PDB file of C-alpha atoms in Angstrom:
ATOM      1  CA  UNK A 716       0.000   0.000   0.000  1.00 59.00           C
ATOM      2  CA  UNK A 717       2.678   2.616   0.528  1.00 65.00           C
ATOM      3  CA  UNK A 718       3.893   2.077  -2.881  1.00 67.00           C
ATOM      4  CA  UNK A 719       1.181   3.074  -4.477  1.00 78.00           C
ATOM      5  CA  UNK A 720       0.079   5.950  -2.446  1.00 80.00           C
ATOM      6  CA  UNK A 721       3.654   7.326  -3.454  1.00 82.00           C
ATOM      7  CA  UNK A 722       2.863   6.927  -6.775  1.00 81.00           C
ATOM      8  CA  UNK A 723      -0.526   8.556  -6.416  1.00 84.00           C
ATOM      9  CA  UNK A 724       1.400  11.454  -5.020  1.00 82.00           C
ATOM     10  CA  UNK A 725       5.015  11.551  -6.548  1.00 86.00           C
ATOM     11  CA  UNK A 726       5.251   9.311  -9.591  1.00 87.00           C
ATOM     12  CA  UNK A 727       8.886  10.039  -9.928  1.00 89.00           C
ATOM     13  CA  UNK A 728       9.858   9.066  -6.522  1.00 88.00           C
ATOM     14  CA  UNK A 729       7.750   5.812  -7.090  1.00 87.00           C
ATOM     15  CA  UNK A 730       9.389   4.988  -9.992  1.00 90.00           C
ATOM     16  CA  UNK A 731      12.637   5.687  -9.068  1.00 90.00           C
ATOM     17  CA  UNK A 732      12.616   3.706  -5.787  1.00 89.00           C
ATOM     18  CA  UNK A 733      11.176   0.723  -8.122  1.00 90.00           C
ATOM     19  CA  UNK A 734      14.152   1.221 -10.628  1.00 93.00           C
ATOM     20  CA  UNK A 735      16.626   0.491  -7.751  1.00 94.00           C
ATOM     21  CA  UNK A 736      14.583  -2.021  -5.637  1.00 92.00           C
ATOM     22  CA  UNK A 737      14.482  -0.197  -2.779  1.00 89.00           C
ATOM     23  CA  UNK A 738      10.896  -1.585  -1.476  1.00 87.00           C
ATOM     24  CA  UNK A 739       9.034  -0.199   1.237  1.00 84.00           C
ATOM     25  CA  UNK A 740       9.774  -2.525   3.778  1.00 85.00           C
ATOM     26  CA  UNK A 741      13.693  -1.134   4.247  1.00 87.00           C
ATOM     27  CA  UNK A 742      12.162   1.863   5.662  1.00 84.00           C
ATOM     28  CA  UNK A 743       8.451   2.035   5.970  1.00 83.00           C
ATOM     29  CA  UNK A 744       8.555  -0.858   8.627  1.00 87.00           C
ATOM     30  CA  UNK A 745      11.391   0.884  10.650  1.00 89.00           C
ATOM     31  CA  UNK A 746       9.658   4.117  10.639  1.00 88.00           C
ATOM     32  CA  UNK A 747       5.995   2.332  11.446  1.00 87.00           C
ATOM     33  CA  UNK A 748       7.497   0.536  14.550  1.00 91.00           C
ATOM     34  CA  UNK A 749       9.392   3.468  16.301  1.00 92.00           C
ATOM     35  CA  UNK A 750       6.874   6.378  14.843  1.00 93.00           C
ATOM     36  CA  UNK A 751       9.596   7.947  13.221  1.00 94.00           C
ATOM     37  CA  UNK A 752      11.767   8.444  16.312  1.00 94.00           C
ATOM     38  CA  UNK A 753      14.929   8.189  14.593  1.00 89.00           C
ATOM     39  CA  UNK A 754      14.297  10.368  11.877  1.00 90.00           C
ATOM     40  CA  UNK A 755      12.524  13.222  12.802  1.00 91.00           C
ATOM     41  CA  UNK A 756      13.513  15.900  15.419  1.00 93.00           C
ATOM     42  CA  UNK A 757      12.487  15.894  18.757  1.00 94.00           C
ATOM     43  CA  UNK A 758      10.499  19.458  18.550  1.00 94.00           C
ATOM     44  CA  UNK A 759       8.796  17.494  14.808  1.00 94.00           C
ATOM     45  CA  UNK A 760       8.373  14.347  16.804  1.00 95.00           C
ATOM     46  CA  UNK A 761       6.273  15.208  19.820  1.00 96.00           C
ATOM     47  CA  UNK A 762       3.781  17.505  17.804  1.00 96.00           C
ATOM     48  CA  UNK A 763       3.722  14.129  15.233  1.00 96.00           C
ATOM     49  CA  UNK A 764       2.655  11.927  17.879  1.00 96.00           C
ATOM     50  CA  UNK A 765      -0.088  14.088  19.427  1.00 96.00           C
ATOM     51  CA  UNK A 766      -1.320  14.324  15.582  1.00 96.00           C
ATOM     52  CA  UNK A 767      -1.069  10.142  15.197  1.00 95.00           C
ATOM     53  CA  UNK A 768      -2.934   9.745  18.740  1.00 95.00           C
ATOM     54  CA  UNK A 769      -5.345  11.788  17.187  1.00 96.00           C
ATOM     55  CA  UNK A 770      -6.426  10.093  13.516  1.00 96.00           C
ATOM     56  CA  UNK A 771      -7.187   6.822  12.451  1.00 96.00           C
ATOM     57  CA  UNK A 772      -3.771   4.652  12.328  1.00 92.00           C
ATOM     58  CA  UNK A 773      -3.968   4.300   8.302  1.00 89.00           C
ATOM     59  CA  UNK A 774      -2.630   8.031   8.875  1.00 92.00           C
ATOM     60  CA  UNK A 775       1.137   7.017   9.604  1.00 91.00           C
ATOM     61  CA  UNK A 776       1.048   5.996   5.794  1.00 87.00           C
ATOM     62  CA  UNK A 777       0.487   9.222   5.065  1.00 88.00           C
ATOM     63  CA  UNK A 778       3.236  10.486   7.121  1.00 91.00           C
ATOM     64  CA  UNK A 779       5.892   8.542   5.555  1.00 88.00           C
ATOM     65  CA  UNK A 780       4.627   9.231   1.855  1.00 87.00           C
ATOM     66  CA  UNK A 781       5.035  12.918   2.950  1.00 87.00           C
ATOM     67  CA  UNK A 782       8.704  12.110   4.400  1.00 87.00           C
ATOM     68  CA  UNK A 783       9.297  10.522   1.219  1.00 84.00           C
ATOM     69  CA  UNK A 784       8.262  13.021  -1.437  1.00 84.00           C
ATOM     70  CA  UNK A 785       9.172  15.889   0.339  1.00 82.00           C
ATOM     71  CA  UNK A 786      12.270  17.665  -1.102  1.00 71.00           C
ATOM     72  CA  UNK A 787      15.864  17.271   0.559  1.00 55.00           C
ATOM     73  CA  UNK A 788      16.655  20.290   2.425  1.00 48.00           C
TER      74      UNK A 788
END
């Protein structure tokens, strides 16, 4: 499922993670079982977890499409 909502959302990023068989498992499962701990910033993290205590679980999906197809800064 993450997959495709990347594609829905950033076709490039989809296809270029497909192109180098990097499948959602190496990080989506990481970042699902610690809610991101290790890659956001403490300040990001806290206000992300009052958010995911808030919605329906499907919405951590969401959050790692966004981490994924937003920009490097």
């Amino acid at each position: 499922p993450t997959l495709c909502c990347i594609y829905r959302f950033n076709g490039l990023v989809a296809a270029h993670l497909a192109t180098i068989n990097f499948n959602p498992e190496l990080y989506a499962v990481p970042w699902v079982l610690t809610l991101f701990a290790h890659i956001l910033p403490l300040e990001h993290l806290y206000l992300l977890w009052d958010v995911l205590l808030l919605l329906p679980p499907a919405f951590v999906l969401f959050v790692a499409v966004a981490i994924l197809c937003e920009p490097a800064r």
